[in-house]
Backbone as ProteinMPNN parsed JSONL, in Angstrom:
{"seq_chain_A": "MERKFITYFEKQGNDYTNELIKAVSDKLESSKNIKRVLIASATGASALKLYEAVDDDIEIINVTHHMGFSGENQPDISDEMVEELENVGIKTYFGAHAFSGAARGVTNKYGGFSPLDVVADTLRMFSHGIKVAAEISIMAADAGLIPVGEDIIAIGGRGHGVDSAVILTPVNAKDLFNLKFHEIIAMPKD", "coords_chain_A": {"N_chain_A": [[24.284, 13.223, 7.155], [22.776, 10.972, 5.003], [23.338, 8.619, 2.463], [20.956, 7.306, 0.206], [19.49, 4.443, -1.793], [17.363, 4.192, -4.594], [15.012, 1.976, -5.875], [14.034, 1.904, -9.301], [11.784, 1.316, -11.665], [10.757, 0.593, -15.005], [8.186, 0.967, -16.098], [4.923, 2.108, -14.891], [2.258, 0.267, -13.378], [3.176, -2.601, -14.279], [3.81, -5.925, -13.639], [5.675, -5.664, -11.196], [6.43, -6.988, -9.019], [8.101, -9.207, -7.623], [10.619, -8.311, -7.474], [10.287, -5.902, -6.266], [9.55, -6.909, -4.044], [11.917, -8.008, -3.294], [13.7, -5.491, -2.966], [12.335, -4.385, -0.758], [12.759, -6.055, 1.146], [15.349, -6.304, 1.452], [15.553, -3.526, 2.324], [14.54, -3.785, 4.828], [16.202, -5.229, 6.003], [18.006, -3.433, 6.604], [16.887, -1.437, 8.268], [16.194, -1.501, 11.177], [14.179, -0.911, 12.91], [11.943, -0.864, 11.793], [8.846, -2.621, 11.99], [6.389, -3.482, 10.564], [4.666, -3.985, 7.573], [2.468, -2.529, 5.046], [0.818, -3.932, 2.459], [-0.963, -3.581, -0.491], [-3.009, -5.61, -2.119], [-5.133, -7.108, -3.941], [-5.789, -9.757, -4.697], [-4.395, -11.452, -2.737], [-2.24, -12.598, -3.741], [0.188, -11.141, -3.709], [0.612, -10.505, -1.132], [1.397, -12.794, -0.153], [3.481, -13.436, -1.397], [5.251, -11.449, -0.168], [5.342, -12.168, 2.307], [6.662, -14.929, 2.542], [9.094, -13.875, 2.081], [10.11, -12.243, 3.903], [11.282, -11.762, 7.312], [9.985, -13.552, 10.215], [9.32, -12.048, 12.059], [8.348, -9.567, 11.211], [5.264, -7.774, 11.022], [2.679, -8.309, 8.995], [0.179, -6.931, 6.956], [-2.255, -6.834, 5.056], [-3.927, -5.057, 2.647], [-6.678, -5.253, 1.115], [-9.125, -4.663, -1.919], [-12.372, -3.004, -1.298], [-15.545, -4.596, -0.41], [-17.201, -5.128, -3.207], [-16.236, -3.899, -5.335], [-15.175, -4.831, -7.568], [-17.356, -6.218, -8.525], [-21.084, -6.157, -7.427], [-21.512, -7.196, -4.247], [-19.454, -8.656, -4.177], [-16.058, -9.977, -3.258], [-12.831, -9.623, -4.025], [-10.857, -10.907, -3.28], [-10.361, -14.105, -2.647], [-12.26, -16.573, -0.366], [-10.346, -18.861, 0.446], [-8.061, -17.753, -0.055], [-7.706, -15.394, 1.978], [-7.958, -17.002, 4.344], [-5.821, -18.747, 3.951], [-3.751, -16.763, 4.061], [-4.204, -15.78, 7.037], [-3.614, -18.345, 8.124], [-0.793, -17.882, 8.139], [-0.149, -15.481, 9.43], [-1.005, -13.232, 8.474], [-2.984, -10.547, 8.435], [-5.717, -9.449, 6.678], [-7.41, -6.66, 5.478], [-10.537, -5.133, 4.617], [-12.169, -2.337, 3.389], [-13.513, 0.863, 2.626], [-12.013, 2.853, 0.178], [-9.838, 5.349, 1.104], [-9.07, 7.782, -0.299], [-11.129, 8.103, -1.924], [-13.875, 6.52, -1.533], [-17.476, 7.04, -0.46], [-17.527, 9.518, -1.66], [-16.897, 9.141, -4.14], [-19.19, 7.793, -5.373], [-21.013, 10.138, -4.962], [-19.457, 12.091, -6.792], [-19.91, 10.345, -9.242], [-22.258, 10.541, -9.689], [-23.122, 13.044, -10.127], [-21.138, 14.64, -11.082], [-17.841, 16.538, -10.842], [-15.85, 16.962, -8.874], [-13.972, 15.633, -5.639], [-12.438, 17.147, -2.933], [-10.802, 15.134, -2.262], [-10.049, 13.91, -4.42], [-8.042, 15.614, -5.692], [-5.98, 15.265, -3.735], [-5.381, 12.648, -4.202], [-4.779, 12.725, -7.179], [-2.448, 14.484, -6.955], [-0.571, 12.593, -5.428], [-0.275, 10.508, -7.236], [0.907, 12.056, -8.827], [3.586, 11.251, -8.657], [3.518, 8.281, -8.454], [1.078, 5.68, -9.265], [1.164, 3.777, -7.217], [2.488, 4.672, -5.277], [0.33, 6.867, -4.626], [-1.575, 4.603, -3.458], [-0.066, 3.3, -1.663], [-0.09, 5.552, 0.374], [-2.698, 5.741, 0.858], [-3.674, 3.121, 1.769], [-2.129, 3.371, 3.919], [-3.496, 5.078, 5.64], [-6.225, 4.038, 5.834], [-5.711, 1.407, 7.261], [-4.762, 2.715, 9.764], [-6.919, 4.006, 10.314], [-8.5, 2.135, 10.831], [-7.375, 0.99, 12.876], [-5.795, -0.83, 12.731], [-2.764, -0.189, 12.633], [-0.682, 1.34, 14.649], [-0.789, 5.031, 14.882], [1.906, 7.297, 13.975], [4.078, 5.661, 14.31], [6.761, 4.452, 12.031], [6.457, 2.812, 9.01], [6.887, 0.264, 6.595], [5.033, 0.752, 3.408], [3.347, -0.541, 0.71], [2.105, -0.508, -2.634], [0.605, -0.613, -6.01], [-0.537, -0.676, -9.434], [-2.88, -2.302, -10.955], [-2.104, -5.475, -11.764], [-0.139, -6.742, -9.426], [2.768, -5.202, -7.603], [4.358, -2.202, -7.578], [5.342, 0.214, -6.155], [7.053, 1.261, -3.111], [7.393, 2.55, 0.053], [8.468, 4.306, 2.715], [7.037, 5.771, 5.532], [5.371, 7.403, 7.964], [2.338, 6.861, 9.221], [-0.948, 8.423, 9.21], [-4.259, 9.02, 11.053], [-7.198, 9.336, 9.171], [-8.499, 12.229, 9.569], [-6.129, 13.676, 10.003], [-4.98, 14.042, 7.68], [-2.967, 15.779, 6.41], [-0.878, 15.564, 7.865], [0.401, 13.277, 7.335], [3.639, 11.872, 6.983], [5.905, 10.95, 4.384], [8.976, 8.93, 4.58], [11.184, 7.775, 2.975], [11.555, 6.876, -0.291], [11.274, 3.67, -1.408], [10.966, 2.021, -3.926], [10.128, 2.92, -7.203], [8.069, 3.399, -9.844], [9.505, 4.839, -12.944], [7.918, 5.786, -14.808]], "CA_chain_A": [[23.892, 13.024, 5.845], [22.85, 9.891, 4.283], [23.11, 8.289, 1.066], [20.375, 5.833, -0.104], [19.085, 4.024, -3.085], [16.231, 4.165, -4.854], [15.046, 1.167, -7.201], [12.956, 2.384, -10.282], [11.218, 0.542, -12.745], [10.635, 1.143, -16.395], [6.883, 1.515, -16.424], [3.912, 1.868, -14.217], [1.503, -0.94, -13.354], [3.701, -3.519, -14.729], [4.224, -6.566, -12.601], [7.486, -6.056, -10.65], [6.272, -7.63, -7.392], [9.364, -10.147, -7.148], [11.706, -7.264, -7.581], [9.799, -4.964, -5.043], [9.563, -7.255, -2.595], [13.396, -7.97, -2.732], [14.026, -3.894, -2.216], [11.477, -4.088, 0.516], [13.259, -7.061, 2.479], [16.514, -5.514, 1.851], [15.414, -2.516, 3.028], [13.978, -4.348, 6.577], [17.473, -5.893, 6.812], [19.087, -2.281, 7.195], [16.414, -0.551, 8.746], [15.63, -2.695, 12.432], [13.465, -0.128, 13.641], [10.381, -1.159, 11.26], [8.321, -3.848, 12.259], [5.272, -3.522, 10.1], [4.448, -3.608, 6.228], [0.983, -2.883, 4.774], [0.512, -4.233, 0.957], [-2.247, -3.407, -1.31], [-2.734, -7.019, -2.606], [-6.674, -7.593, -4.504], [-6.067, -11.371, -4.502], [-3.487, -11.716, -1.712], [-0.638, -13.296, -4.17], [1.533, -10.634, -3.51], [1.404, -10.537, 0.485], [1.981, -14.393, 0.329], [5.118, -13.599, -1.67], [6.059, -10.854, 0.641], [5.753, -13.415, 3.518], [7.803, -15.86, 2.264], [10.356, -13.048, 1.872], [10.605, -11.582, 4.653], [11.454, -12.335, 8.525], [8.744, -13.643, 10.77], [8.907, -11.011, 13.287], [7.958, -8.73, 10.479], [3.973, -8.055, 10.747], [2.328, -7.998, 7.454], [-1.37, -6.399, 6.618], [-2.798, -7.011, 3.571], [-5.328, -4.387, 2.226], [-7.573, -5.626, -0.541], [-10.292, -3.701, -2.376], [-13.442, -2.918, -0.417], [-16.379, -5.376, -1.207], [-18.343, -4.48, -4.413], [-15.178, -2.829, -6.103], [-15.108, -5.349, -8.583], [-18.674, -6.791, -8.62], [-21.606, -5.981, -6.249], [-21.42, -7.799, -3.003], [-18.253, -9.369, -4.275], [-14.591, -9.535, -2.772], [-11.832, -9.493, -5.163], [-10.033, -12.114, -2.788], [-11.053, -15.654, -2.123], [-11.982, -16.849, 1.454], [-9.55, -19.733, 0.722], [-6.839, -16.87, 0.416], [-7.773, -15.051, 3.292], [-7.683, -18.338, 5.372], [-4.227, -18.917, 3.697], [-2.78, -15.534, 4.833], [-4.833, -15.802, 8.184], [-2.933, -19.208, 8.877], [0.74, -17.431, 8.218], [-0.466, -14.553, 10.387], [-1.31, -11.985, 7.724], [-4.523, -9.796, 8.36], [-6.24, -8.918, 5.386], [-8.468, -5.582, 5.909], [-11.643, -4.621, 3.434], [-12.392, -1.243, 3.84], [-13.832, 1.859, 1.602], [-10.723, 3.586, -0.032], [-9.621, 6.75, 1.933], [-9.343, 8.731, -0.976], [-12.446, 8.238, -2.533], [-14.883, 5.982, -0.368], [-18.566, 7.623, -0.623], [-17.222, 10.73, -2.423], [-16.926, 8.562, -5.61], [-20.667, 7.677, -5.835], [-21.621, 11.559, -5.409], [-18.948, 12.395, -8.129], [-20.361, 9.267, -10.147], [-23.824, 10.812, -10.181], [-23.251, 14.298, -10.273], [-19.792, 14.927, -11.807], [-17.158, 17.431, -10.522], [-14.778, 16.42, -7.776], [-13.99, 15.753, -4.47], [-11.01, 17.675, -2.715], [-9.691, 14.071, -1.958], [-9.693, 13.695, -5.858], [-6.758, 16.15, -5.719], [-4.924, 14.743, -3.061], [-5.132, 11.496, -4.847], [-3.965, 13.117, -8.223], [-1.383, 14.858, -6.604], [0.239, 11.689, -5.285], [-0.337, 9.877, -8.506], [2.359, 12.41, -9.968], [4.728, 9.994, -8.179], [3.227, 7.059, -9.247], [-0.408, 4.967, -8.549], [1.524, 3.043, -6.572], [2.551, 5.806, -4.211], [-0.597, 7.156, -4.148], [-2.067, 3.846, -2.905], [0.819, 3.109, -0.328], [-0.291, 6.856, 1.381], [-4.1, 5.397, 0.979], [-3.82, 1.892, 2.604], [-1.937, 3.564, 5.593], [-4.604, 5.823, 6.219], [-7.035, 2.747, 6.088], [-5.089, 0.737, 7.937], [-4.82, 3.497, 11.087], [-8.515, 4.228, 10.785], [-9.017, 0.587, 11.6], [-6.897, 0.492, 14.287], [-4.841, -2.103, 12.499], [-1.296, 0.035, 12.982], [-0.539, 2.663, 15.402], [-0.216, 6.319, 13.942], [3.332, 7.771, 14.589], [4.934, 4.911, 13.89], [7.055, 4.189, 10.55], [6.087, 1.578, 8.504], [6.527, 0.317, 4.986], [3.65, 0.594, 2.659], [3.613, -0.915, -0.652], [1.218, -0.295, -3.557], [0.786, -0.577, -7.362], [-1.805, -0.397, -10.269], [-3.439, -3.407, -11.683], [-1.55, -6.64, -11.039], [1.349, -6.917, -8.697], [2.817, -4.04, -7.14], [5.674, -1.429, -8.15], [6.042, 1.124, -5.469], [7.04, 1.168, -1.657], [7.558, 3.754, 0.588], [8.828, 4.307, 4.343], [5.956, 6.629, 5.883], [4.491, 7.765, 9.419], [0.578, 6.894, 8.952], [-2.198, 8.967, 10.28], [-6.067, 8.692, 10.891], [-7.906, 10.124, 7.908], [-8.645, 13.347, 10.091], [-5.01, 14.559, 10.314], [-4.361, 13.656, 6.31], [-1.986, 16.509, 6.012], [0.394, 15.47, 8.692], [0.969, 12.125, 7.059], [4.956, 11.737, 6.532], [6.981, 10.207, 3.512], [10.434, 9.496, 4.706], [11.633, 7.4, 1.922], [10.956, 6.121, -1.46], [12.195, 2.428, -1.749], [11.053, 2.007, -5.157], [8.782, 3.347, -7.914], [8.231, 3.293, -11.703], [9.824, 6.183, -13.706], [6.809, 6.149, -16.006]], "C_chain_A": [[23.938, 11.755, 5.511], [22.707, 9.788, 3.273], [22.195, 7.108, 0.881], [19.951, 5.655, -1.483], [17.668, 3.815, -3.043], [15.846, 3.104, -6.099], [13.861, 1.755, -8.17], [12.85, 1.523, -11.415], [10.921, 1.065, -13.945], [9.31, 1.805, -16.316], [5.583, 1.353, -15.221], [2.928, 0.612, -14.442], [1.955, -2.291, -13.893], [3.958, -4.51, -13.599], [5.573, -6.638, -12.177], [7.516, -6.539, -9.079], [7.559, -8.342, -7.055], [10.449, -9.04, -6.677], [11.323, -6.242, -6.496], [10.205, -5.636, -3.881], [11.239, -7.886, -2.243], [13.941, -6.746, -2.111], [13.557, -3.799, -1.154], [12.144, -5.029, 1.558], [14.689, -6.591, 2.43], [16.609, -4.103, 2.491], [15.141, -2.759, 4.566], [15.074, -4.536, 7.101], [18.4, -4.748, 7.521], [18.262, -1.563, 8.068], [15.567, -1.309, 10.032], [14.639, -1.912, 13.035], [11.509, -0.519, 13.217], [9.748, -2.41, 11.482], [6.882, -4.26, 11.707], [5.307, -3.243, 8.497], [3.147, -4.078, 5.762], [1.226, -3.202, 2.977], [-0.793, -4.066, 0.612], [-2.12, -4.833, -2.503], [-4.446, -7.417, -2.908], [-6.721, -8.654, -3.747], [-5.352, -11.69, -3.275], [-2.167, -12.643, -2.03], [0.402, -12.605, -3.568], [1.955, -10.431, -1.838], [1.728, -11.694, 0.648], [3.251, -14.264, -0.012], [5.842, -12.718, -0.783], [6.257, -11.726, 1.917], [6.743, -14.174, 3.216], [9.098, -15.165, 1.984], [11.01, -12.224, 2.823], [10.755, -12.229, 6.188], [10.184, -12.419, 9.359], [8.205, -12.878, 11.892], [8.296, -9.613, 12.524], [6.189, -8.916, 10.547], [3.514, -7.2, 9.354], [0.433, -7.775, 7.268], [-1.458, -6.488, 5.477], [-4.003, -6.474, 3.426], [-5.795, -4.443, 0.817], [-8.398, -4.408, -0.524], [-11.632, -4.065, -1.587], [-14.492, -3.985, -1.238], [-17.271, -4.404, -2.038], [-17.581, -3.715, -5.397], [-15.269, -3.513, -7.318], [-16.519, -5.714, -9.491], [-19.549, -6.565, -7.603], [-21.781, -7.287, -5.68], [-20.277, -8.848, -3.183], [-17.048, -8.968, -3.736], [-13.851, -9.713, -3.932], [-10.981, -10.616, -4.533], [-10.888, -13.085, -2.289], [-10.986, -15.855, -0.444], [-11.064, -17.746, 1.719], [-8.088, -18.799, 0.893], [-6.83, -16.072, 1.501], [-7.78, -16.134, 4.409], [-6.481, -18.61, 5.136], [-3.552, -17.812, 4.641], [-3.043, -15.578, 6.401], [-3.747, -16.867, 9.122], [-1.128, -18.642, 8.883], [0.689, -15.961, 9.068], [-0.713, -13.223, 9.87], [-2.811, -11.356, 8.229], [-4.766, -9.423, 7.444], [-7.76, -7.805, 5.915], [-9.353, -5.375, 4.397], [-11.926, -3.466, 4.07], [-12.557, 0.025, 2.727], [-12.572, 2.713, 1.549], [-10.931, 4.959, 0.434], [-10.099, 7.933, 0.834], [-10.578, 8.739, -2.098], [-13.759, 7.621, -2.056], [-16.223, 6.388, -1.294], [-18.334, 8.621, -1.791], [-17.529, 10.442, -3.683], [-18.363, 8.277, -5.917], [-21.104, 8.815, -5.811], [-20.834, 11.965, -6.62], [-19.662, 11.376, -9.308], [-21.461, 9.877, -10.776], [-23.931, 12.306, -10.559], [-22.364, 15.236, -10.777], [-19.414, 15.928, -10.985], [-16.241, 16.898, -9.817], [-14.983, 16.567, -6.687], [-12.68, 16.582, -4.086], [-10.14, 16.414, -2.694], [-9.368, 13.765, -3.377], [-8.026, 14.652, -6.017], [-5.794, 15.768, -5.223], [-4.677, 13.523, -3.879], [-4.145, 11.663, -6.236], [-2.381, 13.724, -8.004], [-0.557, 13.699, -6.258], [0.431, 10.618, -6.411], [0.958, 10.414, -9.45], [3.441, 11.724, -9.512], [4.824, 9.079, -8.965], [1.765, 6.538, -8.432], [-0.157, 4.536, -7.308], [1.736, 3.804, -4.896], [1.261, 6.195, -3.601], [-1.485, 5.765, -3.24], [-1.283, 3.501, -1.683], [0.396, 4.289, 0.859], [-1.806, 5.987, 1.651], [-4.491, 4.341, 1.916], [-3.185, 2.322, 4.134], [-2.691, 4.419, 6.576], [-5.901, 5.055, 6.773], [-6.868, 1.998, 7.131], [-5.06, 1.418, 9.633], [-6.071, 3.596, 11.147], [-9.152, 3.071, 11.357], [-8.464, 0.056, 12.589], [-5.876, -0.776, 14.099], [-2.978, -1.54, 12.451], [-1.776, 1.274, 13.621], [-0.025, 3.725, 14.302], [1.087, 6.324, 14.576], [4.254, 7.08, 14.699], [5.732, 4.494, 12.496], [6.858, 2.751, 10.123], [6.565, 1.294, 6.977], [5.38, 0.033, 4.426], [3.794, 0.245, 1.208], [2.219, -0.913, -1.615], [1.477, -0.596, -5.102], [-0.401, -0.389, -8.034], [-1.94, -1.454, -11.231], [-2.742, -4.562, -11.144], [-0.206, -6.385, -10.598], [1.453, -5.528, -8.162], [4.35, -3.399, -7.771], [6.115, -0.128, -7.396], [6.076, 0.977, -3.659], [7.78, 2.381, -1.136], [7.666, 3.578, 2.038], [8.209, 5.558, 4.621], [5.724, 6.481, 7.275], [3.233, 7.997, 9.213], [-0.031, 7.694, 9.929], [-3.206, 8.602, 10.239], [-6.275, 9.873, 9.962], [-7.965, 11.872, 8.427], [-7.681, 14.261, 10.223], [-4.255, 13.743, 8.809], [-2.958, 14.375, 6.154], [-0.729, 16.52, 7.04], [0.907, 13.718, 8.688], [2.6, 12.592, 6.557], [5.613, 10.955, 5.631], [8.295, 10.528, 4.122], [11.368, 8.981, 3.534], [10.911, 6.42, 0.986], [11.936, 4.768, -1.595], [12.439, 2.159, -2.955], [9.919, 2.489, -5.737], [9.047, 3.362, -9.383], [8.948, 4.764, -12.323], [8.952, 6.761, -14.4], [5.577, 6.109, -15.404]], "O_chain_A": [[25.028, 11.196, 5.635], [22.011, 10.631, 2.706], [22.533, 6.006, 1.314], [20.023, 6.578, -2.294], [16.937, 3.462, -2.118], [16.309, 3.331, -7.217], [12.778, 2.035, -7.657], [13.825, 1.078, -12.021], [10.803, 2.289, -13.893], [9.216, 3.026, -16.437], [5.46, 0.228, -14.736], [2.834, 0.046, -15.531], [1.081, -3.155, -13.964], [4.335, -4.003, -12.542], [6.441, -7.401, -12.6], [8.412, -6.449, -8.24], [8.097, -7.931, -6.026], [10.991, -9.039, -5.572], [12.257, -5.776, -5.842], [10.93, -5.227, -2.975], [11.633, -8.152, -1.108], [14.522, -6.755, -1.025], [14.193, -3.135, -0.335], [12.062, -4.759, 2.756], [15.232, -6.493, 3.531], [17.603, -3.662, 3.067], [15.518, -1.954, 5.417], [15.312, -4.253, 8.275], [19.171, -4.859, 8.473], [18.942, -0.883, 8.837], [14.398, -1.658, 9.864], [14.155, -2.541, 13.976], [10.453, -0.486, 13.849], [10.357, -3.368, 11.006], [6.244, -5.177, 12.225], [5.976, -2.278, 8.128], [2.66, -5.206, 5.838], [1.972, -2.415, 2.394], [-1.709, -4.386, 1.37], [-1.333, -4.953, -3.442], [-5.001, -8.057, -2.014], [-7.281, -8.806, -2.661], [-6.047, -12.48, -2.636], [-1.38, -13.192, -1.258], [1.354, -13.146, -3.005], [3.079, -10.267, -1.363], [2.428, -11.898, 1.639], [4.161, -14.734, 0.672], [7.004, -13.031, -0.522], [7.368, -11.887, 2.423], [7.817, -13.959, 3.777], [10.101, -15.81, 1.678], [12.092, -11.648, 2.709], [10.274, -13.36, 6.261], [9.354, -11.513, 9.283], [7.125, -12.954, 12.48], [7.829, -8.695, 13.199], [5.714, -9.997, 10.198], [3.792, -6.1, 8.876], [-0.359, -8.678, 7.542], [-0.498, -6.128, 4.795], [-5.034, -7.005, 3.841], [-5.43, -3.891, -0.221], [-8.483, -3.503, 0.306], [-11.926, -5.223, -1.288], [-14.357, -4.213, -2.44], [-17.835, -3.353, -1.733], [-18.135, -2.971, -6.206], [-15.463, -2.778, -8.286], [-16.709, -5.556, -10.697], [-18.97, -6.727, -6.529], [-22.104, -8.294, -6.311], [-20.178, -9.801, -2.41], [-16.812, -7.762, -3.659], [-14.503, -10.008, -4.934], [-10.355, -11.302, -5.342], [-11.923, -12.919, -1.644], [-10.153, -15.511, 0.394], [-10.68, -17.826, 2.886], [-7.217, -19.037, 1.73], [-5.744, -16.05, 2.08], [-7.499, -15.703, 5.527], [-5.813, -18.774, 6.156], [-2.97, -18.006, 5.708], [-2.04, -15.402, 7.092], [-3.222, -16.618, 10.207], [-0.352, -19.122, 9.709], [1.784, -15.431, 9.258], [-0.67, -12.215, 10.575], [-3.725, -12.177, 8.297], [-3.819, -8.767, 7.011], [-8.781, -8.145, 6.514], [-8.833, -5.465, 3.285], [-11.955, -3.475, 5.301], [-11.626, 0.126, 1.929], [-12.084, 3.227, 2.556], [-11.947, 5.624, 0.231], [-11.044, 8.715, 0.934], [-10.664, 9.543, -3.026], [-14.768, 8.306, -2.222], [-16.239, 6.201, -2.511], [-18.978, 8.482, -2.831], [-18.245, 11.162, -4.379], [-18.663, 8.687, -7.038], [-21.859, 8.945, -6.775], [-21.536, 12.222, -7.598], [-19.912, 11.942, -10.372], [-21.702, 9.857, -11.983], [-24.844, 12.687, -11.292], [-22.642, 16.426, -10.926], [-20.305, 16.423, -10.294], [-15.668, 16.052, -10.503], [-15.86, 17.336, -6.291], [-11.836, 16.683, -4.976], [-8.954, 16.472, -3.02], [-8.242, 13.291, -3.524], [-7.023, 14.11, -6.483], [-4.718, 15.761, -5.821], [-3.513, 13.447, -4.273], [-3.106, 11.033, -6.433], [-1.4, 13.477, -8.705], [0.469, 13.751, -6.936], [1.419, 9.887, -6.34], [1.669, 9.84, -10.275], [4.376, 11.704, -10.313], [5.65, 8.853, -9.85], [1.428, 6.893, -7.302], [-0.92, 4.741, -6.363], [1.266, 3.512, -3.796], [0.989, 5.995, -2.417], [-2.074, 6.164, -2.236], [-1.92, 3.416, -0.633], [0.515, 4.037, 2.058], [-1.956, 5.588, 2.806], [-5.405, 4.481, 2.729], [-3.546, 1.843, 5.209], [-2.61, 4.496, 7.802], [-6.49, 5.317, 7.822], [-7.776, 1.866, 7.95], [-5.309, 0.694, 10.596], [-6.523, 3.217, 12.227], [-10.091, 3.033, 12.153], [-8.774, -0.99, 13.159], [-5.342, -1.472, 14.962], [-2.071, -2.353, 12.27], [-2.745, 1.993, 13.378], [0.716, 3.569, 13.332], [1.407, 5.578, 15.501], [5.321, 7.527, 15.12], [4.877, 4.091, 11.707], [7.075, 1.748, 10.804], [6.573, 2.257, 6.21], [4.682, -0.88, 4.865], [4.528, 0.994, 0.563], [1.232, -1.431, -1.092], [2.646, -0.829, -5.409], [-1.36, 0.04, -7.392], [-1.215, -1.527, -12.223], [-2.789, -4.647, -9.917], [0.692, -5.899, -11.284], [0.504, -4.744, -8.198], [5.233, -4.07, -8.305], [7.045, 0.558, -7.818], [5.077, 0.585, -3.058], [8.595, 3.054, -1.767], [6.971, 2.72, 2.582], [8.698, 6.534, 4.052], [5.894, 5.366, 7.768], [2.84, 9.147, 9.021], [0.214, 7.72, 11.135], [-3.427, 7.737, 9.391], [-5.741, 10.981, 9.961], [-7.484, 12.716, 7.67], [-7.939, 15.435, 10.486], [-3.246, 13.039, 8.849], [-1.949, 13.747, 5.835], [0.199, 17.328, 7.006], [1.502, 13.089, 9.562], [2.748, 13.57, 5.825], [6.044, 9.962, 6.217], [8.788, 11.647, 4.27], [12.274, 9.721, 3.148], [10.076, 5.549, 1.227], [13.14, 4.835, -1.844], [13.583, 2.014, -3.386], [8.849, 2.563, -5.132], [10.149, 3.337, -9.929], [8.573, 5.795, -11.765], [8.975, 7.958, -14.684], [4.561, 6.341, -16.059]]}, "name": "protein", "num_of_chains": 1, "seq": "MERKFITYFEKQGNDYTNELIKAVSDKLESSKNIKRVLIASATGASALKLYEAVDDDIEIINVTHHMGFSGENQPDISDEMVEELENVGIKTYFGAHAFSGAARGVTNKYGGFSPLDVVADTLRMFSHGIKVAAEISIMAADAGLIPVGEDIIAIGGRGHGVDSAVILTPVNAKDLFNLKFHEIIAMPKD"}
């Protein structure tokens, strides 16, 4: 048996980035087997803060919104930030969201819902950031940026900054229901 602690934030979506990164940094110090951290950072700012707080031997991958998320043919992250992240060894991934992607286009036009909407809403019952953490792990695995079957930390949030972090074992999208959550490091209570 092990006793572990979870950091709880008051509200979902508030910017708890600094506190969350501290909790992740503490977890990395006590979990020597984790070598990769995924972070959902639309602008890259949270990914850069994470880099400044963790050891150099931790691989960080930033997962940003797909092109066109906020505006047609437009990224949410600047070319300058992508370059700054690359200069410190952080890869940035742009890709369709695993739980919406093209299915969102169908539901936007015809209504109804996709089975992936049910998966996403179920994970949102914990927090939006927990849903995002699972989603980016699938996206990164499908892109070949992280190996499946190896525990990682995945960080997500809602809006600005991040508020949720988990240790999970990622899978490819075709194996969605084999994704395993091992620990919640931090999440909002509300």
